[in-house]
CSV table of C-alpha atoms and ligand atoms in Angstrom, one decimal:
chain,number,residue,atom,x,y,z
A,1,MET,CA,164.4,95.2,-139.6
A,2,GLU,CA,165.5,92.6,-137.1
A,3,THR,CA,162.6,93.4,-134.8
A,4,ARG,CA,160.2,93.1,-137.6
A,5,ASN,CA,161.7,89.7,-138.6
A,6,THR,CA,161.4,88.5,-135.1
A,7,LYS,CA,157.8,89.6,-134.8
A,8,GLN,CA,156.9,87.9,-138.1
A,9,LYS,CA,158.6,84.7,-136.9
A,10,GLU,CA,156.8,84.9,-133.6
A,11,THR,CA,153.4,85.4,-135.4
A,12,ILE,CA,154.0,82.3,-137.6
A,13,LYS,CA,155.0,80.3,-134.5
A,14,VAL,CA,151.9,81.3,-132.6
A,15,ILE,CA,149.6,80.4,-135.5
A,16,LEU,CA,151.2,77.0,-135.9
A,17,SER,CA,151.1,76.3,-132.2
A,18,ARG,CA,147.3,76.4,-132.0
A,19,PRO,CA,145.9,72.9,-131.5
A,20,GLU,CA,143.8,73.1,-134.7
A,21,ASN,CA,146.9,73.8,-136.7
A,22,ARG,CA,149.0,71.0,-135.3
A,23,LEU,CA,148.0,68.7,-138.1
A,24,HIS,CA,151.4,68.9,-139.9
A,25,PRO,CA,150.5,71.4,-142.6
A,26,THR,CA,152.2,71.7,-145.9
A,27,ILE,CA,154.0,75.0,-146.8
A,28,ASN,CA,150.9,76.1,-148.9
A,29,GLU,CA,148.6,75.4,-145.9
A,30,ILE,CA,150.9,77.5,-143.7
A,31,ILE,CA,150.8,80.4,-146.2
A,32,LYS,CA,147.0,80.3,-146.3
A,33,MET,CA,146.8,80.3,-142.5
A,34,VAL,CA,149.2,83.1,-142.0
A,35,GLU,CA,147.7,85.2,-144.8
A,36,LYS,CA,144.2,84.8,-143.3
A,37,GLU,CA,145.6,86.1,-140.0
A,38,ASP,CA,148.0,88.8,-141.1
A,39,ASN,CA,148.0,89.8,-144.7
A,40,SER,CA,151.0,92.2,-144.2
A,41,ILE,CA,153.3,89.2,-144.3
A,42,GLY,CA,154.1,88.2,-147.9
A,43,GLN,CA,154.6,84.7,-149.3
A,44,ALA,CA,158.4,85.1,-149.7
A,45,THR,CA,158.7,86.2,-146.1
A,46,ILE,CA,156.6,83.2,-144.9
A,47,TYR,CA,158.9,80.8,-146.8
A,48,ARG,CA,161.9,82.5,-145.3
A,49,GLN,CA,160.6,82.5,-141.7
A,50,VAL,CA,159.4,78.9,-142.0
A,51,ASN,CA,163.0,77.9,-143.1
A,52,ARG,CA,164.4,79.9,-140.1
A,53,LEU,CA,162.1,78.1,-137.7
A,54,VAL,CA,163.3,74.8,-139.1
A,55,LYS,CA,166.9,76.0,-138.7
A,56,ASP,CA,166.2,77.0,-135.1
A,57,ASN,CA,164.8,73.5,-134.4
A,58,ILE,CA,161.4,74.9,-133.6
A,59,LEU,CA,159.7,73.4,-136.7
A,60,LYS,CA,160.4,69.9,-138.0
A,61,ARG,CA,160.2,68.9,-141.6
A,62,ILE,CA,158.6,65.6,-142.3
A,63,PRO,CA,159.2,64.2,-145.8
A,64,THR,CA,156.1,62.7,-147.3
A,65,LYS,CA,155.2,61.7,-150.9
A,66,GLU,CA,153.4,65.0,-151.4
A,67,GLY,CA,156.4,67.0,-150.2
A,68,PHE,CA,157.3,68.4,-146.8
A,69,ARG,CA,154.9,68.8,-144.0
A,70,TYR,CA,155.8,70.8,-140.9
A,71,ASP,CA,155.5,69.9,-137.3
A,72,ILE,CA,155.9,72.2,-134.3
A,73,THR,CA,155.5,69.4,-131.6
A,74,SER,CA,158.8,69.4,-129.8
A,75,PHE,CA,158.8,66.2,-127.8
A,76,LEU,CA,160.2,63.1,-129.3
A,77,HIS,CA,157.6,61.3,-131.4
A,78,GLY,CA,157.1,59.2,-134.5
A,79,HIS,CA,154.7,59.6,-137.3
A,80,PHE,CA,152.1,57.6,-139.2
A,81,VAL,CA,151.3,58.6,-142.7
A,82,CYS,CA,148.1,57.2,-144.3
A,83,GLN,CA,148.9,55.9,-147.8
A,84,LYS,CA,145.3,56.5,-148.8
A,85,CYS,CA,144.2,59.9,-147.5
A,86,GLY,CA,147.7,61.3,-146.6
A,87,ARG,CA,146.8,62.3,-143.0
A,88,ILE,CA,149.6,62.3,-140.5
A,89,ILE,CA,149.1,61.1,-136.9
A,90,ASP,CA,151.6,61.7,-134.1
A,91,LEU,CA,152.8,58.5,-132.5
A,92,TYR,CA,154.1,58.6,-129.0
A,93,ASP,CA,154.7,56.0,-126.4
A,94,LYS,CA,156.8,55.8,-123.3
A,95,ASN,CA,158.7,53.0,-125.0
A,96,TYR,CA,159.8,55.4,-127.7
A,97,GLN,CA,162.2,57.2,-125.4
A,98,VAL,CA,163.4,53.9,-124.0
A,99,LEU,CA,164.2,52.7,-127.6
A,100,ILE,CA,166.1,55.9,-128.4
A,101,THR,CA,168.1,55.5,-125.2
A,102,GLU,CA,168.9,51.9,-125.9
A,103,LEU,CA,170.0,52.7,-129.4
A,104,GLU,CA,172.2,55.5,-128.1
A,105,ASN,CA,173.9,53.2,-125.6
A,106,LYS,CA,174.2,50.3,-128.1
A,107,TYR,CA,175.9,52.4,-130.8
A,108,SER,CA,177.5,55.0,-128.4
A,109,ILE,CA,175.8,57.8,-130.2
A,110,LYS,CA,173.6,60.8,-129.2
A,111,ILE,CA,170.3,61.1,-131.0
A,112,HIS,CA,169.0,64.7,-131.4
A,113,GLU,CA,166.4,64.1,-133.9
A,114,SER,CA,164.2,61.1,-134.7
A,115,ASN,CA,162.0,60.8,-137.7
A,116,LEU,CA,160.5,57.5,-137.4
A,117,ILE,CA,157.8,57.4,-140.2
A,118,ASN,CA,155.4,54.5,-140.5
A,119,GLU,CA,153.1,54.2,-143.5
A,120,GLY,CA,149.9,52.3,-143.8
A,121,ILE,CA,146.1,52.7,-143.7
A,122,CYS,CA,144.5,54.9,-141.1
A,123,GLU,CA,141.5,53.9,-139.0
A,124,GLU,CA,139.1,56.0,-141.1
A,125,CYS,CA,140.3,54.6,-144.4
A,126,ASN,CA,140.2,51.1,-143.0
A,127,GLY,CA,136.4,51.6,-142.6
A,128,LYS,CA,136.5,51.3,-138.8
A,129,VAL,CA,135.2,54.8,-138.0
B,201,ZN,ZN1,143.5,57.5,-144.3
B,202,ZN,ZN1,154.2,65.2,-135.3
């Protein structure tokens, strides 16, 4: 049973790691992706395995207005959520790590998780593309 669990978790991880799937899917989108690929994994199992991956710190949960979205990108980064179309863009910059380090020093804390979420209008909705 444990082996089967591990295998299912691994399958979900592999599917989510593909570049085309790194768009911060919702749980329903994850279920669709996994079912398309391996219909032996039931919905309840997908839910359970996704929660495990969150617990294991492999998947991150990003709260948005339409519910949680999931992110497998492991390096420290922030997010931009478009208020019009809902798309999520990863934001990273060398200064991001610098800022975290500075905050850690200033407050004598250790930051393990950073969920900087910025909301606004994306390039596409802004009519620039
Ligand atoms: Zn947009
Ligand atoms: Zn992300």
